[in-house]
Amino acid sequence: ITIIPKPRKLEKVYIIYKGYRPISLLFYIGKGLKRLLAKKVSLLAIEYKILLE
């Protein structure tokens, strides 16, 4: 989880906790790992002739 400041014009707002917004990067990390795993599995399936090219 990453904390980013909300877009405000008053700098005093950043002192309180409501001036920030949490975001999660787990979705994007999971998406990248899913692509890598799918590519590796498909290459292994072609190598061991489980799937045709």
Short mmCIF file of N, CA and C in Angstrom, two decimals, residues 38-53:
data_model
loop_
_atom_site.label_atom_id
_atom_site.label_comp_id
_atom_site.label_asym_id
_atom_site.label_seq_id
_atom_site.Cartn_x
_atom_site.Cartn_y
_atom_site.Cartn_z
N ALA A 38 2.08 -17.19 -17.47
CA ALA A 38 1.41 -17.69 -18.66
C ALA A 38 2.40 -17.89 -19.80
N LYS A 39 3.33 -16.96 -19.96
CA LYS A 39 4.33 -17.08 -21.02
C LYS A 39 5.24 -18.27 -20.77
N LYS A 40 5.69 -18.45 -19.53
CA LYS A 40 6.58 -19.55 -19.18
C LYS A 40 5.88 -20.90 -19.37
N VAL A 41 4.63 -21.01 -18.95
CA VAL A 41 3.88 -22.26 -19.10
C VAL A 41 3.66 -22.59 -20.57
N SER A 42 3.35 -21.59 -21.38
CA SER A 42 3.13 -21.86 -22.81
C SER A 42 4.43 -22.28 -23.49
N LEU A 43 5.57 -21.68 -23.11
CA LEU A 43 6.85 -22.09 -23.69
C LEU A 43 7.22 -23.52 -23.28
N LEU A 44 6.96 -23.88 -22.04
CA LEU A 44 7.23 -25.24 -21.59
C LEU A 44 6.30 -26.25 -22.27
N ALA A 45 5.05 -25.87 -22.49
CA ALA A 45 4.10 -26.76 -23.16
C ALA A 45 4.53 -27.01 -24.60
N ILE A 46 5.05 -26.01 -25.28
CA ILE A 46 5.55 -26.19 -26.65
C ILE A 46 6.82 -27.02 -26.63
N GLU A 47 7.70 -26.79 -25.67
CA GLU A 47 8.96 -27.52 -25.59
C GLU A 47 8.74 -29.02 -25.35
N TYR A 48 7.78 -29.35 -24.51
CA TYR A 48 7.51 -30.76 -24.21
C TYR A 48 6.43 -31.35 -25.11
N LYS A 49 6.07 -30.60 -26.16
CA LYS A 49 5.11 -31.02 -27.18
C LYS A 49 3.74 -31.38 -26.60
N ILE A 50 3.33 -30.63 -25.61
CA ILE A 50 1.98 -30.77 -25.08
C ILE A 50 1.02 -29.97 -25.97
N LEU A 51 1.49 -28.84 -26.44
CA LEU A 51 0.74 -27.99 -27.36
C LEU A 51 1.51 -27.85 -28.66
N LEU A 52 0.80 -27.66 -29.73
CA LEU A 52 1.45 -27.41 -31.01
C LEU A 52 1.79 -25.93 -31.10
N GLU A 53 2.77 -25.59 -31.91
CA GLU A 53 3.21 -24.19 -32.04
C GLU A 53 2.18 -23.33 -32.70
#
